[in-house]
Coordinates of C-alpha atoms and ligand atoms in Angstrom, one line a residue:
X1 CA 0.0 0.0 0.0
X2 CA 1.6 3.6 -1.3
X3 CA 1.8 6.4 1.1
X4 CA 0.6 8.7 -1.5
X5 CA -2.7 8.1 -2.1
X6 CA -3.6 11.3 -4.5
X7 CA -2.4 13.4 -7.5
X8 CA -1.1 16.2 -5.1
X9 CA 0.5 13.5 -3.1
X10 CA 2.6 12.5 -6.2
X11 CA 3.3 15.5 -7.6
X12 CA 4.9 16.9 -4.5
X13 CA 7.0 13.4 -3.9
X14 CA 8.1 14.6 -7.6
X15 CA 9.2 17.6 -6.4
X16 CA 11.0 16.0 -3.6
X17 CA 13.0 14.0 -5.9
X18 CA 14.0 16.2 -8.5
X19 CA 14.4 19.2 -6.0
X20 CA 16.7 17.0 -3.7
X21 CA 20.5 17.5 -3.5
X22 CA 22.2 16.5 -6.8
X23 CA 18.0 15.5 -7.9
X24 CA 17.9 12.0 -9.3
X25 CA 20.6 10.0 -10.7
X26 CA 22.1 10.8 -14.6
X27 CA 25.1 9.1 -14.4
X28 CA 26.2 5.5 -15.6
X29 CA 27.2 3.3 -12.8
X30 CA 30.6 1.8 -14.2
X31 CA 32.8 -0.9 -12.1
X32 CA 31.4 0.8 -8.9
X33 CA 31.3 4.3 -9.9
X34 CA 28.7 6.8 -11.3
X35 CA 30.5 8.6 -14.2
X36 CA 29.9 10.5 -17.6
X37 CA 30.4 9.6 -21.0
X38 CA 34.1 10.3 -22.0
X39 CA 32.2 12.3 -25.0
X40 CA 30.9 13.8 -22.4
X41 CA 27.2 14.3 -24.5
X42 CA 24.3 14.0 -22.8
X43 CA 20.2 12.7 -23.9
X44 CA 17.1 14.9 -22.7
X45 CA 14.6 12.2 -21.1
X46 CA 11.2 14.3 -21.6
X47 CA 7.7 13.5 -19.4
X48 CA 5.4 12.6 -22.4
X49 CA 2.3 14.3 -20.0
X50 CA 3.9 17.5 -19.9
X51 CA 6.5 17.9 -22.4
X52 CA 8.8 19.1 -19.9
X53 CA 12.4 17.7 -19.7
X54 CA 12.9 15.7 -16.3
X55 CA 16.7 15.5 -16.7
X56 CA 19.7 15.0 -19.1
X57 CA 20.9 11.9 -18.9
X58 CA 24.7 10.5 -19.8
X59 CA 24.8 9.2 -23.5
X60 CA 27.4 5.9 -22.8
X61 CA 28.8 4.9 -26.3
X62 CA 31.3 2.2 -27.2
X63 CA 33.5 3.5 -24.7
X64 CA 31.3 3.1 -21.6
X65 CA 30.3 0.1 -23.4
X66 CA 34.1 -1.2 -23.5
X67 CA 35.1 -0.2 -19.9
X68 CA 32.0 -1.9 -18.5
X69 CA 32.4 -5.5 -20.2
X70 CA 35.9 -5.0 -18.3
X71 CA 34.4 -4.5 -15.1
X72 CA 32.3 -6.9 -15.6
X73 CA 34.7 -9.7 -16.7
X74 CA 36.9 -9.0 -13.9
X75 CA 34.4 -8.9 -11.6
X76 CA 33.5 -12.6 -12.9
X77 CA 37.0 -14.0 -12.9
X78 CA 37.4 -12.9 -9.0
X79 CA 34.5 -15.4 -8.2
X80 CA 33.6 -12.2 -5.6
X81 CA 30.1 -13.0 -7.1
X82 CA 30.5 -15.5 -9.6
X83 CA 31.8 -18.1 -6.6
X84 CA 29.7 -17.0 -3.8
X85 CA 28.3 -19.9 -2.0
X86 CA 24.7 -19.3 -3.4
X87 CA 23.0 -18.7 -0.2
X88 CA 25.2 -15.5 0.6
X89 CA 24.1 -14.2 -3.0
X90 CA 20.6 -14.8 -1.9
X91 CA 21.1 -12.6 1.2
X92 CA 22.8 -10.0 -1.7
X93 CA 19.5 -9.9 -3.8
X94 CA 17.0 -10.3 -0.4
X95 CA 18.6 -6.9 0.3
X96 CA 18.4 -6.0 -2.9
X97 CA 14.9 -6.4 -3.3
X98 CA 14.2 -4.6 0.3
X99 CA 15.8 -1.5 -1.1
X100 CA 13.5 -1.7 -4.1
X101 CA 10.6 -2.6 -1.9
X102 CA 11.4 1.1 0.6
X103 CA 11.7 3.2 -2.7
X104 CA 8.9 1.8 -4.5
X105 CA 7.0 4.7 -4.9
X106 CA 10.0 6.6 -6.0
X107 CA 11.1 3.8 -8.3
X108 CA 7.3 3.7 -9.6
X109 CA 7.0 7.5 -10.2
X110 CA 10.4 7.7 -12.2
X111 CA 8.7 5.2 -14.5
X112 CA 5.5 7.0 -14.6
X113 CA 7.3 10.3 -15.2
X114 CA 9.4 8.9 -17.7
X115 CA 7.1 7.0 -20.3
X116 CA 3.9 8.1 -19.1
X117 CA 2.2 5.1 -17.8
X118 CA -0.5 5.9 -14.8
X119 CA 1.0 5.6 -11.6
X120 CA -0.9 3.0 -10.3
X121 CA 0.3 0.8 -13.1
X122 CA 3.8 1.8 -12.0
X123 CA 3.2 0.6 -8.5
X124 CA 2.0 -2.8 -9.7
X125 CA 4.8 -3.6 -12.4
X126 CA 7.0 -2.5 -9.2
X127 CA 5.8 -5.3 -7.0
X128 CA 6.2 -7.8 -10.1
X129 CA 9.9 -6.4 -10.1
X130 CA 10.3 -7.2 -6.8
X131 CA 8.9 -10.9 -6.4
X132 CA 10.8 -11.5 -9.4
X133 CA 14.3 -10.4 -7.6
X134 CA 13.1 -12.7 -4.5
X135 CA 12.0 -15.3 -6.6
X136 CA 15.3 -16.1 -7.9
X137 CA 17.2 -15.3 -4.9
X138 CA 15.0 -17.8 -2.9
X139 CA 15.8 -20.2 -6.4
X140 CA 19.4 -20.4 -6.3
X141 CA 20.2 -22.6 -3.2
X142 CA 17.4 -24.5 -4.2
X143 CA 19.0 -25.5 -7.7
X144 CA 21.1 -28.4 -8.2
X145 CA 23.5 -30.0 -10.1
X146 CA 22.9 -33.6 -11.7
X147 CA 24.5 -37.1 -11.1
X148 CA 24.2 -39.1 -14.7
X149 CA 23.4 -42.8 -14.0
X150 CA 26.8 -44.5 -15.2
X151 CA 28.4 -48.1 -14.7
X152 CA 30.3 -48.1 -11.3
X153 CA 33.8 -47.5 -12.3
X154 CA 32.8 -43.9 -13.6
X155 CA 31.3 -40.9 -12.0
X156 CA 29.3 -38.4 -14.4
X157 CA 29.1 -35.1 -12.8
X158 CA 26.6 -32.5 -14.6
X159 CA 27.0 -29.1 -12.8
X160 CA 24.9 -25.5 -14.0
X161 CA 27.3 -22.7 -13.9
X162 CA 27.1 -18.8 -14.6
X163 CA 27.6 -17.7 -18.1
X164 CA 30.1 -15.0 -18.0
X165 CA 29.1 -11.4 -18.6
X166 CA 25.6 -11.1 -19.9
X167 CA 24.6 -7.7 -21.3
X168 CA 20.7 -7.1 -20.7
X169 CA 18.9 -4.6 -23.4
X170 CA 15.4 -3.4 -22.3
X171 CA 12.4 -1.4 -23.6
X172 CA 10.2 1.4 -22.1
X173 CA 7.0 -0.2 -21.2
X174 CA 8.0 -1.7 -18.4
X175 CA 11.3 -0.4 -17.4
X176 CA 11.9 -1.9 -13.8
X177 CA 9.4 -5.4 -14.4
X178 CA 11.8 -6.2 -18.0
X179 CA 14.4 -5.0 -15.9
X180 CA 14.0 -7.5 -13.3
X181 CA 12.7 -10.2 -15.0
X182 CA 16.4 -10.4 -16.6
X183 CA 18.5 -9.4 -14.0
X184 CA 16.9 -11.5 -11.1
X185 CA 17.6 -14.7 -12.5
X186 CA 21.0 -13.6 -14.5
X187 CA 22.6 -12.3 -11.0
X188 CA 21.6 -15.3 -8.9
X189 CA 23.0 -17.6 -11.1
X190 CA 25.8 -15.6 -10.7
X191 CA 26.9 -13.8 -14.1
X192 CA 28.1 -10.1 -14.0
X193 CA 25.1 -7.9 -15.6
X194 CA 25.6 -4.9 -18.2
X195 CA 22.2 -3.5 -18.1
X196 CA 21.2 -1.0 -21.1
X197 CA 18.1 0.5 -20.0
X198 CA 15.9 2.4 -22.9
X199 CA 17.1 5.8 -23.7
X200 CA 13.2 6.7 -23.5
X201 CA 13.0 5.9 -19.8
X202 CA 16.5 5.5 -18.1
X203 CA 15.6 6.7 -14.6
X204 CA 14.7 3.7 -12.3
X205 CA 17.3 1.9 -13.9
X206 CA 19.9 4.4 -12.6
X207 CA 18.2 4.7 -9.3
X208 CA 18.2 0.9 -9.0
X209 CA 21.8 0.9 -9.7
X210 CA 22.1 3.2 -6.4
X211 CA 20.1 1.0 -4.8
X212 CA 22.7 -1.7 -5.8
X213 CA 25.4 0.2 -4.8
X214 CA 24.5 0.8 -1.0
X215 CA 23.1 -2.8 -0.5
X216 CA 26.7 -3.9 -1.0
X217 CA 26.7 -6.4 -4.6
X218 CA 30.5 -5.9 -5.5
X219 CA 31.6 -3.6 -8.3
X220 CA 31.2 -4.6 -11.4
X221 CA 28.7 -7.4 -11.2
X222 CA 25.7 -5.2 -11.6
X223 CA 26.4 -1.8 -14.1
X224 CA 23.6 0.4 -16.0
X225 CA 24.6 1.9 -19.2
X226 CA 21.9 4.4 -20.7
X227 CA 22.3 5.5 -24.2
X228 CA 20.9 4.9 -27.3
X229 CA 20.3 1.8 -29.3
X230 CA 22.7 2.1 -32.4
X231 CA 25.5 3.3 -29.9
X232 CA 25.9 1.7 -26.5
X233 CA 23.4 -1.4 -27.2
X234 CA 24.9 -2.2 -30.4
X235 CA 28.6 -1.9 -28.8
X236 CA 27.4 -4.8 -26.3
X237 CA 25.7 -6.6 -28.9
X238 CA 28.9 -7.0 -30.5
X239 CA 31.8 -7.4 -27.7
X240 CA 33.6 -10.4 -28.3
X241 CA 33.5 -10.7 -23.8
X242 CA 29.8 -10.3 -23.8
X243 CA 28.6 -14.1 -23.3
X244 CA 24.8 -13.7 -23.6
X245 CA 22.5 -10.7 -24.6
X246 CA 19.0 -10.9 -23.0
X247 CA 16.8 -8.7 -24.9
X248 CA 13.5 -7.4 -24.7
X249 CA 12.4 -5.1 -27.7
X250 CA 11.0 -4.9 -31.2
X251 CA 11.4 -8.2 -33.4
X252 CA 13.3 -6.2 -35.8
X253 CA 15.9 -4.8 -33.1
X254 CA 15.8 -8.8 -32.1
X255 CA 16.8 -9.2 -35.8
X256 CA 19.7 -7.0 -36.0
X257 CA 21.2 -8.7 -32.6
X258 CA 21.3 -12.2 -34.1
X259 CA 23.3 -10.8 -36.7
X260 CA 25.3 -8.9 -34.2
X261 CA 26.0 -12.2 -32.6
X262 CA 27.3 -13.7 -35.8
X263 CA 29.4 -11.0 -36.3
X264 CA 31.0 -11.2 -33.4
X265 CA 31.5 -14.3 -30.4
X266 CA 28.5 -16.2 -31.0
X267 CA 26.7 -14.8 -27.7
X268 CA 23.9 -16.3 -27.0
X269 CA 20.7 -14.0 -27.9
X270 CA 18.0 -14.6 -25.6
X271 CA 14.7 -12.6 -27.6
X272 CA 11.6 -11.3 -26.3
X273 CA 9.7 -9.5 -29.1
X274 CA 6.6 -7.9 -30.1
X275 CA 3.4 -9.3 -30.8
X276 CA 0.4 -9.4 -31.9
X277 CA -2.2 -11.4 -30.1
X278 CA -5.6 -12.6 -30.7
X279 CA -7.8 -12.9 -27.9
X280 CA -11.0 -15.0 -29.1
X281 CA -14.5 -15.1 -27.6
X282 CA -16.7 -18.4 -28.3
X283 CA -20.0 -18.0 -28.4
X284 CA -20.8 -20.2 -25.2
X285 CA -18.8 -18.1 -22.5
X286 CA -20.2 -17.1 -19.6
X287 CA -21.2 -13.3 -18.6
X288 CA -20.7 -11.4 -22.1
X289 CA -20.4 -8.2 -20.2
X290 CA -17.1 -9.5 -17.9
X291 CA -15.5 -11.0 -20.5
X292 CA -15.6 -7.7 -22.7
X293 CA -14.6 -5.9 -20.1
X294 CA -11.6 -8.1 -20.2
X295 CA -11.2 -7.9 -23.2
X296 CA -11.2 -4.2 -23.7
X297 CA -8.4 -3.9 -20.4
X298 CA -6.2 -6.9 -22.7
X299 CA -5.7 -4.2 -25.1
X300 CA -6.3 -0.5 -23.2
X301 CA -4.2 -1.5 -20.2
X302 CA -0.7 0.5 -20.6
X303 CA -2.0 2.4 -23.2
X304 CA -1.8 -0.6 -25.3
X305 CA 2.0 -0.6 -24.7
X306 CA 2.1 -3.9 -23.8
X307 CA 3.7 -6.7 -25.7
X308 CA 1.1 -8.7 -25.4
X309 CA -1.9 -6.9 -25.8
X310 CA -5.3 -8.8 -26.8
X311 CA -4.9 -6.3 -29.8
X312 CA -6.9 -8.9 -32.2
X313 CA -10.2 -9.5 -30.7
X314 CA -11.8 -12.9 -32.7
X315 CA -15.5 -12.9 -31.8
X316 CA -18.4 -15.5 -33.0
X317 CA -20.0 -14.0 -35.5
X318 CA -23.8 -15.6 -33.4
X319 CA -22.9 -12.9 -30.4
X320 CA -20.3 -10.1 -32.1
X321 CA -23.1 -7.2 -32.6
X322 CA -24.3 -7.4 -29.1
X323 CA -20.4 -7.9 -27.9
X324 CA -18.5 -5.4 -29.4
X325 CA -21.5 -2.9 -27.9
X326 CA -20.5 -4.1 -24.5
X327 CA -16.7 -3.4 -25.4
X328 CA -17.2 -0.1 -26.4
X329 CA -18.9 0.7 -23.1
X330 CA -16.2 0.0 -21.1
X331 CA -13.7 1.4 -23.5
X332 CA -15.0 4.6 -22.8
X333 CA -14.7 4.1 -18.9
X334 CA -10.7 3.3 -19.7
X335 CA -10.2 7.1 -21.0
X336 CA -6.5 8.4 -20.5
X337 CA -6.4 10.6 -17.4
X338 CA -3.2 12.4 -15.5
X339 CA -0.6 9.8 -15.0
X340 CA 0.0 11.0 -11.9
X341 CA -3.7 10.5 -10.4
X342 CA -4.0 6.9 -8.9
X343 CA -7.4 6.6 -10.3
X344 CA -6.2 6.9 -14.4
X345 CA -6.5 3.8 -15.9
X346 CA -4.7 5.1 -19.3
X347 CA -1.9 7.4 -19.5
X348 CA 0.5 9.0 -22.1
X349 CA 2.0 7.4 -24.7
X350 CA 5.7 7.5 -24.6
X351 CA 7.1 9.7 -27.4
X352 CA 5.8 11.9 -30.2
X353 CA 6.9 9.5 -32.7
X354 CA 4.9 6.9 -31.1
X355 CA 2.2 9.3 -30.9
X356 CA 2.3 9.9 -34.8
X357 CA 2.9 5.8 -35.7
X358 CA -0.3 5.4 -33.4
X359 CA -2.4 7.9 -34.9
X360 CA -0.9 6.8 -38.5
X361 CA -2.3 3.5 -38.1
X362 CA -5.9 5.0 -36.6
X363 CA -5.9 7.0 -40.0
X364 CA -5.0 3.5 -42.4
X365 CA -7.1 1.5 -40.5
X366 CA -10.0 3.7 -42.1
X367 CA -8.6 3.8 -45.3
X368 CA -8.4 0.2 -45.4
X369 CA -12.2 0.1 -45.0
X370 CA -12.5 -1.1 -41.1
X371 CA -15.5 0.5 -39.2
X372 CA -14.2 3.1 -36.4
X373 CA -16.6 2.5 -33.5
X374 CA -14.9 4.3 -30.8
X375 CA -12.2 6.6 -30.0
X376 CA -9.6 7.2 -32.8
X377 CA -8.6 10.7 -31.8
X378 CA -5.7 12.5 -29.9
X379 CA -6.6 14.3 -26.4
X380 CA -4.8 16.3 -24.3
X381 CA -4.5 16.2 -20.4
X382 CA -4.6 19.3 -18.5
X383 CA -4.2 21.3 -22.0
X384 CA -1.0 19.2 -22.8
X385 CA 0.3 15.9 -23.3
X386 CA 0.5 12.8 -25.9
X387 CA -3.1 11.0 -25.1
X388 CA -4.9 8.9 -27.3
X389 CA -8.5 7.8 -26.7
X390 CA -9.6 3.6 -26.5
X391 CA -9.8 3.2 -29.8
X392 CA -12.3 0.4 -31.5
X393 CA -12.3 -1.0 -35.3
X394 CA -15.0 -3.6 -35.9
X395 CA -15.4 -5.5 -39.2
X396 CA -11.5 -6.1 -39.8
X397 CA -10.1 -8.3 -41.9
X398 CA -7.0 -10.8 -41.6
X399 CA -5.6 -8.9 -43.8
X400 CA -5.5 -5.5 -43.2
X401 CA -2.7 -3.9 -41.3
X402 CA -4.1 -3.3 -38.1
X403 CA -4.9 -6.8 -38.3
X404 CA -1.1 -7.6 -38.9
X405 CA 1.2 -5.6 -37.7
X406 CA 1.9 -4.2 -34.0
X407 CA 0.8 -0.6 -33.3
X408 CA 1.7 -0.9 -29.7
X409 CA -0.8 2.0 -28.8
X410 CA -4.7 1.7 -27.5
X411 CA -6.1 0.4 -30.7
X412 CA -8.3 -2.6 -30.7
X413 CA -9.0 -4.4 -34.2
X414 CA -12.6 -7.1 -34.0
X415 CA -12.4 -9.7 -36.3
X416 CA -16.0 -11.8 -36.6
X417 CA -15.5 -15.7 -37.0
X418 CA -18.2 -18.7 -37.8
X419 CA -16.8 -21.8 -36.5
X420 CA -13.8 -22.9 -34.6
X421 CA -11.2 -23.7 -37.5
X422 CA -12.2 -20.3 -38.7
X423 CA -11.0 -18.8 -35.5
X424 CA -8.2 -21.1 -35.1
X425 CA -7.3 -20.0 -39.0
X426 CA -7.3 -16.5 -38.4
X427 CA -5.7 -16.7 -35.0
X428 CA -2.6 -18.5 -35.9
X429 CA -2.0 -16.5 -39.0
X430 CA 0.6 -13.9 -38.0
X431 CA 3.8 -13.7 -37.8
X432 CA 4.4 -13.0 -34.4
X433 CA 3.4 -16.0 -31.5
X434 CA 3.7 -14.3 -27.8
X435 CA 0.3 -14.6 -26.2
X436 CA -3.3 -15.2 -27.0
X437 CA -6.3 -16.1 -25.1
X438 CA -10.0 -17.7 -25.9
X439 CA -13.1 -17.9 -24.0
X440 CA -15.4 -21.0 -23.3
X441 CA -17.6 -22.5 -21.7
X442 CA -16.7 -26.3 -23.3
X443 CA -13.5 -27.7 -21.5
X444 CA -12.8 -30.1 -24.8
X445 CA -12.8 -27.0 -26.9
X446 CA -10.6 -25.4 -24.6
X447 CA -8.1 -28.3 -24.5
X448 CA -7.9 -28.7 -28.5
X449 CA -7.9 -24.6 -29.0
X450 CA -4.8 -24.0 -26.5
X451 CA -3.1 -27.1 -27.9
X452 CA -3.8 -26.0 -31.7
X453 CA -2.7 -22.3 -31.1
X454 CA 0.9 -21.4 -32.5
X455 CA 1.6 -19.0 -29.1
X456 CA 3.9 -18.9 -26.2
X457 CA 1.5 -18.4 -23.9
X458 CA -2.5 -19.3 -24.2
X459 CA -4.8 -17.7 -21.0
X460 CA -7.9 -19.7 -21.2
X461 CA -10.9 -17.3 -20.1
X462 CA -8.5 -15.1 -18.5
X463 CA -6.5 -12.2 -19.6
X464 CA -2.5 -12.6 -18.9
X465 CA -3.0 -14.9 -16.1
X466 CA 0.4 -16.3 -14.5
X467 CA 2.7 -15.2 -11.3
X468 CA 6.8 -15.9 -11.5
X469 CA 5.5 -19.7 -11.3
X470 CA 5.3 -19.8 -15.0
X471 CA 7.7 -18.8 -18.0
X472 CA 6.5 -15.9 -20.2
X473 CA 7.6 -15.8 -23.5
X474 CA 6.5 -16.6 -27.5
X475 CA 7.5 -18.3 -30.6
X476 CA 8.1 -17.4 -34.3
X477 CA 9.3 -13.9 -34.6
X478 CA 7.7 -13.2 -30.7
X479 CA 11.2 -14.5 -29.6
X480 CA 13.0 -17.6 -28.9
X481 CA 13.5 -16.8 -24.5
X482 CA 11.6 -17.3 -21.4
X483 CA 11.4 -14.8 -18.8
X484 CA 10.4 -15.9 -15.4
X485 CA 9.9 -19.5 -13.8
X486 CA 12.9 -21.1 -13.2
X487 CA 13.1 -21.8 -17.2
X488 CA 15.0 -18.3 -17.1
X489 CA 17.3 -19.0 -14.8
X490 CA 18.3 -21.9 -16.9
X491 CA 19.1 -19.6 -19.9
X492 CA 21.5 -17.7 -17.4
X493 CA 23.9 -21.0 -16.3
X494 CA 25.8 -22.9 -18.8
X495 CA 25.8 -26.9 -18.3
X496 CA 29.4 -28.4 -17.7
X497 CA 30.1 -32.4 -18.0
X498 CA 32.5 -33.6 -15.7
X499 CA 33.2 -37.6 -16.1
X500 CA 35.4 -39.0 -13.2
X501 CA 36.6 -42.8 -13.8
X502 CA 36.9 -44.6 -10.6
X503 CA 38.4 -47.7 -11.4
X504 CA 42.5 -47.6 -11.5
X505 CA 42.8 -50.2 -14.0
X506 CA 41.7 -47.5 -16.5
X507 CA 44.0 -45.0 -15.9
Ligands
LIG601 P1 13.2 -1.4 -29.4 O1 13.5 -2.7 -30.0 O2 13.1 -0.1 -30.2 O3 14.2 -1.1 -28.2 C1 14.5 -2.0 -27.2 C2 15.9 -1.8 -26.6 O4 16.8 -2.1 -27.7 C3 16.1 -0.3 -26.2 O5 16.9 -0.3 -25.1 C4 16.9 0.2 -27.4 O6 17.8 1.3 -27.1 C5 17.7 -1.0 -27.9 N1 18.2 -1.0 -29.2 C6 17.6 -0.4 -30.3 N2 18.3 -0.6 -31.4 C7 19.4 -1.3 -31.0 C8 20.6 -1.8 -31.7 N3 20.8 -1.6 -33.0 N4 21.5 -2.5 -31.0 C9 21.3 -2.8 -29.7 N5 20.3 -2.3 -29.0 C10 19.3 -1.6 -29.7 O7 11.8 -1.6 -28.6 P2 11.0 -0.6 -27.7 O8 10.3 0.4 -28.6 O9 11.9 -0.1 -26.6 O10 9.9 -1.5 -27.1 C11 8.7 -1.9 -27.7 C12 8.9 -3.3 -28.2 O11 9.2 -4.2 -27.2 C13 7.6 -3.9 -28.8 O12 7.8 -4.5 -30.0 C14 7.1 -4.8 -27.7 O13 6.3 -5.8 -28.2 C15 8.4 -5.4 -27.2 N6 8.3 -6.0 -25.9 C16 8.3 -7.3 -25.8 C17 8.1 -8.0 -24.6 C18 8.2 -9.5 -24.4 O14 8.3 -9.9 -23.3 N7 8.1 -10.2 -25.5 C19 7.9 -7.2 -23.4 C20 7.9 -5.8 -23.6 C21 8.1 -5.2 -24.8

């Protein structure tokens, strides 16, 4: 439960922060050390509510980029982390995760300030950051090794260890939660982590780094580079001492970082891409009215910034009329509001050029012939501010655009089906495989749908569903990782043979 319980509340803790001695944190954390760029340039990070600039931020380039694998590799060669008995680093990332848990608000309102998302968002995606640290501290001297079942002169040892130096490259979203969710389990395994936070919201990242810092995991083990994509990410992506890149981003960025990897070591490229996920509603479900509500928060919630947003809603053509009223309803309950009041359900959406792309699509959508049944406009906030209305398109086809590619903004495209291989049809055609969901009443349905649908995830009459108990991730071009579970901490430890013979005779 937050302290700050209204706007005013969080627009003064604002105030505190910025207004503070030396305000919040700008600098890259490097082996131990906040520092600037050696170019010495500097971004603008800009609140996409207000247009106001919150700070300048250091631009790390291949420089920062060179001096931190260093760090990092040294770090890993001490064994100061890397060799920790596991349940001291537990202890580490306990602490760790207590820090975070005292300056959650703060941590939450950086993010909110940043890229715009309501602040109670923020505070929820903060507590997800959080379990997600403790998760995989409480995992790690829980995990063991293997004993293979060999003849008795020989001894067949199979024993997880830490990669090396992973380098972690995140979007805006979600900064802290896609923070975590790569750093929790690459830490506890015990790799040194170079994490790149997006140059469109670097703050929590650097104040986590702080937090880091005074909770007392050694130098070098944990650094934060902010900068831009083409400068310090691609410098990571192609050091030959980076040993795995865990990435969260566009499927083209995703693209460009396989190639990286061949350029360079052969680093392992964990992906977690975009999407575009159909959510489809059988004519047989249950309470119409709750599942459209649903459905309209799969796609509104985060402004629609969310990976895997229901953005492809596949209803029976028997019940579509009477649904998609029921949608709209509570797509105008979900209008964008201040950020910074608790009670907003939609906030800003991150940039001007996402702004534009959003609005672009809004404006093709028509020209491709959908019906616009709701929203479709820009608003502004307190007479400022990027805001986009819920925005509904009924009688899409599979083939349009909005029905293909992923706007990442509050735009919902209906698609109307008339049996189940129609749905399945339409569902699976895309080229992206992250999430999708369907609705029923018939438990054999259910079964053969989930098991039929090309997706990394299926939530079966639910709406992303899941705690740390369960991987996230897709397939096709939605990525090839798995955040969360202990599946991810798997990606973070390599697996070493060691065969012992026993019996003298042999040697
Ligand atoms: P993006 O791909 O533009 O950027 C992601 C990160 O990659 C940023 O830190 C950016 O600076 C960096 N980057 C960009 N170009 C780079 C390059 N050439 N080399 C190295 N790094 C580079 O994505 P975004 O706009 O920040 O985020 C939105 C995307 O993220 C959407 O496609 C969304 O679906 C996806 N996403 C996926 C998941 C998931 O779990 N699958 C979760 C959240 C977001």
């Amino acid at each position: 439960m937050s302290e700050h319980q209204s706007r005013d509340d969080w627009a003064r803790l604002a105030t505190t922060l910025f207004e503070r001695p030396g305000g919040v944190q700008t600098q890259a954390l490097i082996d131990g050390q906040f520092v600037e760029a050696a170019s010495g340039e500097t971004f603008e990070t800009v609140n996409p509510a207000t247009g106001e600039v919150l700070a300048n931020v250091v631009a790390c380039d291949a420089p920062e980029a060179e001096k931190a694998v260093a760090a990092a590799r040294t770090a890993f060669d001490s064994g100061r982390w890397s060799r920790m008995a596991p349940a001291q680093r537990k202890q580490s990332l306990l602490r760790l995760a207590q820090a975070m848990e005292d300056n959650r608000d703060e941590l939450a309102l950086l993010d909110t300030l940043d890229m715009g998302k309501p602040v109670g968002s923020a505070l929820s995606d903060l507590s997800g950051a959080i379990n997600c640290i403790r998760y995989n501290a409480e995992l790690i001297d829980k995990s063991y090794g293997e004993v293979a079942p060999t003849d008795d002169g020989s001894l067949g040892l199979i024993l997880r260890e830490p990669l090396g130096v992973v380098a972690s490259i995140v979007p805006w979203n979600f900064p802290m939660m896609m923070a975590a969710w790569k750093i929790g389990p690459a830490l506890a395994a015990g790799n040194s982590v170079v994490l790149k936070p997006s140059e469109k919201s670097p703050l929590s990242a650097l104040r986590l780094a702080q937090l880091a810092l005074e909770v007392g995991i050694p130098d070098g083990v944990f650094q934060v580079l902010p900068g831009f994509g083409h400068t310090v990410g691609k410098a990571l992506a192609l050091s030959m001492d980076v040993d795995c890149l865990a990435f969260t981003g566009s499927t083209g960025v995703g693209k460009q970082l396989m190639q990286y990897a061949g350029q360079s070591n052969l680093k392992r490229v964990y992906l977690e891409c975009g999407g575009k996920s159909p959510n489809i509603v059988f004519g047989d479900c249950d309470d119409l009215d709750g599942v459209a509500r649903h459905a309209a928060e799969a796609i509104f919630y985060n402004q629609g910034e969310v990976c895997i947003a229901g953005s492809r809603l596949l209803v029976e053509n028997t019940i579509r009329d009477a649904f998609v009223e029921r949608v709209l309803v509570h797509a105008r309950a979900m209008q964008p509001g201040d950020p910074l009041d608790p009670a907003s359900f939609m906030g800003a959406i991150v940039d001007r050029t996402q702004f534009q792309r959003v609005l672009d699509y809004i404006r093709q959508g028509q020209e491709e012939g959908a019906v616009l049944r709701g929203g479709g406009s820009a608003v502004e906030i307190n007479n400022e501010g990027l805001f986009i209305e819920p925005t509904v398109f009924d009688g899409v086809t599979a083939s349009m655009r909005i029905a293909r590619e992923e706007i990442f903004g509050p735009v919902l495209s209906v698609i109307g089906f008339d049996n189940e291989s129609e749905a399945m049809a339409i569902a699976n055609d895309s080229a992206y495989g992250l999430a999708a969901g369907l609705w029923s009443r018939d438990v054999n349905r259910i079964m053969r749908v989930s098991r039929r649908l090309h997706s990394g995830q299926v939530f079966v009459n639910n709406w992303a569903g899941g705690d740390m108990t369960v991987p996230f991730g897709g397939v096709k071009q939605s990525g090839n990782g798995r955040d969360k579970s202990h599946h991810s901490l798997d990606e973070y430890c390599d697996i070493k043979t060691v065969w012992m013979s026993l019996d003298p005779t042999l040697r």
